[in-house]
Amino acid sequence: MRLLLVEDDETLAGRLRDALERAGYAVDVSGDGEDAAFLGETEPYQLIVLDLGLPTLDGLSVLKQWRAAGVETPVLILTARSAWTDKVEGMDAGADDYLAKPFQPEELLARLRALARRAHGRAAPVLTCGRIRLDPRAASVTLDGAAVQLTGQEYRLLHHLMLNPDHTVSRTELTEQLYAQDFDRDSNTIEVFVARLRRKLGAQAIETVRGLGYRLGTCE
């Protein structure tokens, strides 16, 4: 799952990026309002964490610009402002959640997991497909109850497919969700990751839809 973190405090942004990447996210970081506005409109993020106090363009204006442009990505506002009026203004501008500083990274991660579940119409915290269970909280996967060791890219690919069990996902979309913007992306590697997942989870875990992409195998 690919996420945009908009935070101008470089120290905090670095700590949050590390925590998010350990949790299985591919993370792009922006510390500038105008740059963030552009990224949010042009890149296919699944989630956005947005600080309100930004240079060049404040976070609230960025959020309003996204929503006016039709960007529907779930947005969690991150800010030092704690007045209830600020929270109301942010939510009315189109935010999906609000977290006041200071906070623990674990709370941010829990809120992001909840946003992702709601965005995909899922209530259960653990994703299941037959014998496969994926726990976003622990960034772990089991097969018949036994732990399966996955690389970060393998985990993100499986996570994306399990969030979209009834859809065929193109290689381009998978590539965009596996890598942050500063990675050299190669859609040909998707075939490699799919092959590895099939070896670890079973040949039927992921189906190839010729000419279109991949989808989760039948969950029985």
mmCIF file of N, CA, C and O in Angstrom, residues 1-3 17 20-27 46 127 134 139 141 150-164 169 173-180 183 190 193 197 206:
data_model
loop_
_atom_site.group_PDB
_atom_site.id
_atom_site.type_symbol
_atom_site.label_atom_id
_atom_site.label_comp_id
_atom_site.label_asym_id
_atom_site.label_seq_id
_atom_site.Cartn_x
_atom_site.Cartn_y
_atom_site.Cartn_z
ATOM 1 N N MET A 1 0.851 -1.190 0.000
ATOM 2 C CA MET A 1 0.000 0.000 0.000
ATOM 3 C C MET A 1 0.889 1.244 0.000
ATOM 4 O O MET A 1 1.814 1.353 0.791
ATOM 5 N N ARG A 2 0.580 2.169 -0.904
ATOM 6 C CA ARG A 2 1.404 3.365 -1.057
ATOM 7 C C ARG A 2 0.765 4.543 -0.345
ATOM 8 O O ARG A 2 -0.453 4.765 -0.450
ATOM 9 N N LEU A 3 1.580 5.315 0.356
ATOM 10 C CA LEU A 3 1.093 6.391 1.219
ATOM 11 C C LEU A 3 1.905 7.650 1.000
ATOM 12 O O LEU A 3 3.125 7.591 0.798
ATOM 13 N N ARG A 17 8.313 8.028 8.702
ATOM 14 C CA ARG A 17 8.582 7.235 7.502
ATOM 15 C C ARG A 17 9.123 5.868 7.878
ATOM 16 O O ARG A 17 8.696 4.840 7.326
ATOM 17 N N LEU A 20 6.281 3.756 9.291
ATOM 18 C CA LEU A 20 5.338 3.365 8.235
ATOM 19 C C LEU A 20 5.930 2.284 7.339
ATOM 20 O O LEU A 20 5.241 1.335 6.949
ATOM 21 N N GLU A 21 7.191 2.423 6.998
ATOM 22 C CA GLU A 21 7.828 1.415 6.150
ATOM 23 C C GLU A 21 7.950 0.082 6.884
ATOM 24 O O GLU A 21 7.785 -0.975 6.277
ATOM 25 N N ARG A 22 8.226 0.115 8.180
ATOM 26 C CA ARG A 22 8.270 -1.128 8.954
ATOM 27 C C ARG A 22 6.896 -1.798 8.989
ATOM 28 O O ARG A 22 6.795 -3.026 9.081
ATOM 29 N N ALA A 23 5.841 -0.982 8.900
ATOM 30 C CA ALA A 23 4.475 -1.513 8.911
ATOM 31 C C ALA A 23 4.034 -2.000 7.536
ATOM 32 O O ALA A 23 2.902 -2.469 7.385
ATOM 33 N N GLY A 24 4.895 -1.858 6.527
ATOM 34 C CA GLY A 24 4.583 -2.418 5.210
ATOM 35 C C GLY A 24 4.153 -1.420 4.164
ATOM 36 O O GLY A 24 3.765 -1.817 3.060
ATOM 37 N N TYR A 25 4.224 -0.116 4.462
ATOM 38 C CA TYR A 25 3.814 0.893 3.480
ATOM 39 C C TYR A 25 4.987 1.300 2.587
ATOM 40 O O TYR A 25 6.137 1.326 3.025
ATOM 41 N N ALA A 26 4.677 1.643 1.333
ATOM 42 C CA ALA A 26 5.618 2.347 0.466
ATOM 43 C C ALA A 26 5.321 3.828 0.649
ATOM 44 O O ALA A 26 4.198 4.264 0.412
ATOM 45 N N VAL A 27 6.316 4.601 1.090
ATOM 46 C CA VAL A 27 6.059 5.962 1.565
ATOM 47 C C VAL A 27 6.764 7.003 0.715
ATOM 48 O O VAL A 27 7.974 6.918 0.482
ATOM 49 N N GLN A 46 -2.999 5.354 -1.713
ATOM 50 C CA GLN A 46 -4.106 4.715 -1.017
ATOM 51 C C GLN A 46 -4.485 5.480 0.242
ATOM 52 O O GLN A 46 -5.643 5.474 0.658
ATOM 53 N N LEU A 127 -7.325 -9.723 7.214
ATOM 54 C CA LEU A 127 -7.799 -10.121 5.888
ATOM 55 C C LEU A 127 -7.599 -11.621 5.720
ATOM 56 O O LEU A 127 -6.533 -12.152 6.048
ATOM 57 N N LEU A 134 -3.841 -12.430 6.507
ATOM 58 C CA LEU A 134 -2.908 -11.301 6.502
ATOM 59 C C LEU A 134 -3.333 -10.332 7.592
ATOM 60 O O LEU A 134 -4.465 -9.847 7.592
ATOM 61 N N ALA A 139 1.809 -6.740 10.139
ATOM 62 C CA ALA A 139 2.428 -6.898 8.814
ATOM 63 C C ALA A 139 2.893 -8.340 8.632
ATOM 64 O O ALA A 139 4.021 -8.603 8.210
ATOM 65 N N VAL A 141 1.816 -12.635 7.612
ATOM 66 C CA VAL A 141 0.975 -13.529 6.811
ATOM 67 C C VAL A 141 1.143 -14.952 7.325
ATOM 68 O O VAL A 141 2.262 -15.378 7.655
ATOM 69 N N LEU A 150 7.688 -13.119 4.103
ATOM 70 C CA LEU A 150 7.597 -12.398 2.834
ATOM 71 C C LEU A 150 8.513 -11.183 2.850
ATOM 72 O O LEU A 150 8.749 -10.587 3.905
ATOM 73 N N THR A 151 9.001 -10.817 1.692
ATOM 74 C CA THR A 151 9.726 -9.557 1.564
ATOM 75 C C THR A 151 8.712 -8.412 1.599
ATOM 76 O O THR A 151 7.500 -8.635 1.502
ATOM 77 N N GLY A 152 9.214 -7.185 1.729
ATOM 78 C CA GLY A 152 8.320 -6.036 1.761
ATOM 79 C C GLY A 152 7.471 -5.930 0.504
ATOM 80 O O GLY A 152 6.265 -5.666 0.570
ATOM 81 N N GLN A 153 8.092 -6.157 -0.660
ATOM 82 C CA GLN A 153 7.348 -6.064 -1.913
ATOM 83 C C GLN A 153 6.313 -7.180 -2.039
ATOM 84 O O GLN A 153 5.198 -6.959 -2.509
ATOM 85 N N GLU A 154 6.686 -8.385 -1.625
ATOM 86 C CA GLU A 154 5.737 -9.499 -1.681
ATOM 87 C C GLU A 154 4.539 -9.227 -0.778
ATOM 88 O O GLU A 154 3.394 -9.480 -1.157
ATOM 89 N N TYR A 155 4.814 -8.701 0.416
ATOM 90 C CA TYR A 155 3.736 -8.398 1.363
ATOM 91 C C TYR A 155 2.805 -7.335 0.785
ATOM 92 O O TYR A 155 1.577 -7.468 0.838
ATOM 93 N N ARG A 156 3.369 -6.257 0.240
ATOM 94 C CA ARG A 156 2.530 -5.179 -0.285
ATOM 95 C C ARG A 156 1.694 -5.655 -1.465
ATOM 96 O O ARG A 156 0.525 -5.264 -1.614
ATOM 97 N N LEU A 157 2.268 -6.512 -2.326
ATOM 98 C CA LEU A 157 1.513 -7.039 -3.463
ATOM 99 C C LEU A 157 0.332 -7.884 -2.976
ATOM 100 O O LEU A 157 -0.804 -7.704 -3.422
ATOM 101 N N LEU A 158 0.600 -8.791 -2.049
ATOM 102 C CA LEU A 158 -0.476 -9.636 -1.518
ATOM 103 C C LEU A 158 -1.518 -8.804 -0.795
ATOM 104 O O LEU A 158 -2.730 -9.036 -0.948
ATOM 105 N N HIS A 159 -1.075 -7.827 -0.017
ATOM 106 C CA HIS A 159 -1.997 -6.956 0.723
ATOM 107 C C HIS A 159 -2.937 -6.235 -0.236
ATOM 108 O O HIS A 159 -4.153 -6.167 -0.009
ATOM 109 N N HIS A 160 -2.394 -5.714 -1.322
ATOM 110 C CA HIS A 160 -3.223 -4.980 -2.275
ATOM 111 C C HIS A 160 -4.252 -5.902 -2.929
ATOM 112 O O HIS A 160 -5.410 -5.527 -3.103
ATOM 113 N N LEU A 161 -3.838 -7.095 -3.284
ATOM 114 C CA LEU A 161 -4.775 -8.045 -3.887
ATOM 115 C C LEU A 161 -5.854 -8.464 -2.891
ATOM 116 O O LEU A 161 -7.032 -8.590 -3.248
ATOM 117 N N MET A 162 -5.478 -8.634 -1.630
ATOM 118 C CA MET A 162 -6.451 -9.057 -0.632
ATOM 119 C C MET A 162 -7.412 -7.933 -0.253
ATOM 120 O O MET A 162 -8.536 -8.191 0.189
ATOM 121 N N LEU A 163 -6.991 -6.694 -0.428
ATOM 122 C CA LEU A 163 -7.909 -5.574 -0.220
ATOM 123 C C LEU A 163 -8.898 -5.436 -1.376
ATOM 124 O O LEU A 163 -9.936 -4.798 -1.231
ATOM 125 N N ASN A 164 -8.549 -6.033 -2.513
ATOM 126 C CA ASN A 164 -9.394 -5.954 -3.706
ATOM 127 C C ASN A 164 -9.687 -7.360 -4.240
ATOM 128 O O ASN A 164 -9.334 -7.693 -5.378
ATOM 129 N N VAL A 169 -6.240 -6.694 -10.984
ATOM 130 C CA VAL A 169 -5.356 -5.546 -10.784
ATOM 131 C C VAL A 169 -4.237 -5.593 -11.823
ATOM 132 O O VAL A 169 -3.558 -6.619 -11.959
ATOM 133 N N GLU A 173 -0.736 -0.901 -11.872
ATOM 134 C CA GLU A 173 -1.271 -0.519 -10.564
ATOM 135 C C GLU A 173 -0.477 -1.163 -9.438
ATOM 136 O O GLU A 173 -0.160 -0.515 -8.433
ATOM 137 N N LEU A 174 -0.142 -2.432 -9.605
ATOM 138 C CA LEU A 174 0.642 -3.110 -8.578
ATOM 139 C C LEU A 174 2.015 -2.465 -8.418
ATOM 140 O O LEU A 174 2.504 -2.271 -7.305
ATOM 141 N N THR A 175 2.636 -2.118 -9.528
ATOM 142 C CA THR A 175 3.947 -1.470 -9.472
ATOM 143 C C THR A 175 3.861 -0.151 -8.723
ATOM 144 O O THR A 175 4.718 0.175 -7.888
ATOM 145 N N GLU A 176 2.803 0.622 -8.991
ATOM 146 C CA GLU A 176 2.628 1.917 -8.336
ATOM 147 C C GLU A 176 2.411 1.773 -6.834
ATOM 148 O O GLU A 176 2.760 2.661 -6.063
ATOM 149 N N GLN A 177 1.820 0.655 -6.412
ATOM 150 C CA GLN A 177 1.556 0.450 -4.991
ATOM 151 C C GLN A 177 2.735 -0.186 -4.255
ATOM 152 O O GLN A 177 2.836 -0.076 -3.034
ATOM 153 N N LEU A 178 3.639 -0.827 -4.983
ATOM 154 C CA LEU A 178 4.765 -1.491 -4.348
ATOM 155 C C LEU A 178 5.919 -0.557 -4.044
ATOM 156 O O LEU A 178 6.655 -0.771 -3.082
ATOM 157 N N TYR A 179 6.075 0.486 -4.864
ATOM 158 C CA TYR A 179 7.270 1.309 -4.758
ATOM 159 C C TYR A 179 6.943 2.771 -4.479
ATOM 160 O O TYR A 179 5.998 3.322 -5.041
ATOM 161 N N ALA A 180 7.759 3.395 -3.630
ATOM 162 C CA ALA A 180 7.671 4.831 -3.439
ATOM 163 C C ALA A 180 8.202 5.527 -4.691
ATOM 164 O O ALA A 180 8.821 4.903 -5.565
ATOM 165 N N PHE A 183 11.942 5.199 -6.060
ATOM 166 C CA PHE A 183 12.473 3.905 -6.486
ATOM 167 C C PHE A 183 12.434 3.799 -8.006
ATOM 168 O O PHE A 183 11.566 4.371 -8.664
ATOM 169 N N ILE A 190 6.995 -7.569 -11.180
ATOM 170 C CA ILE A 190 5.741 -8.065 -10.621
ATOM 171 C C ILE A 190 5.619 -9.563 -10.870
ATOM 172 O O ILE A 190 5.187 -10.320 -9.990
ATOM 173 N N PHE A 193 7.615 -11.400 -8.273
ATOM 174 C CA PHE A 193 6.993 -11.429 -6.947
ATOM 175 C C PHE A 193 5.787 -12.369 -6.922
ATOM 176 O O PHE A 193 5.560 -13.075 -5.938
ATOM 177 N N LEU A 197 5.281 -15.609 -4.485
ATOM 178 C CA LEU A 197 4.106 -15.781 -3.636
ATOM 179 C C LEU A 197 3.425 -17.120 -3.906
ATOM 180 O O LEU A 197 2.950 -17.787 -2.979
ATOM 181 N N ILE A 206 -2.756 -16.841 -6.459
ATOM 182 C CA ILE A 206 -2.910 -15.668 -7.326
ATOM 183 C C ILE A 206 -3.156 -16.157 -8.749
ATOM 184 O O ILE A 206 -2.408 -16.997 -9.260
#
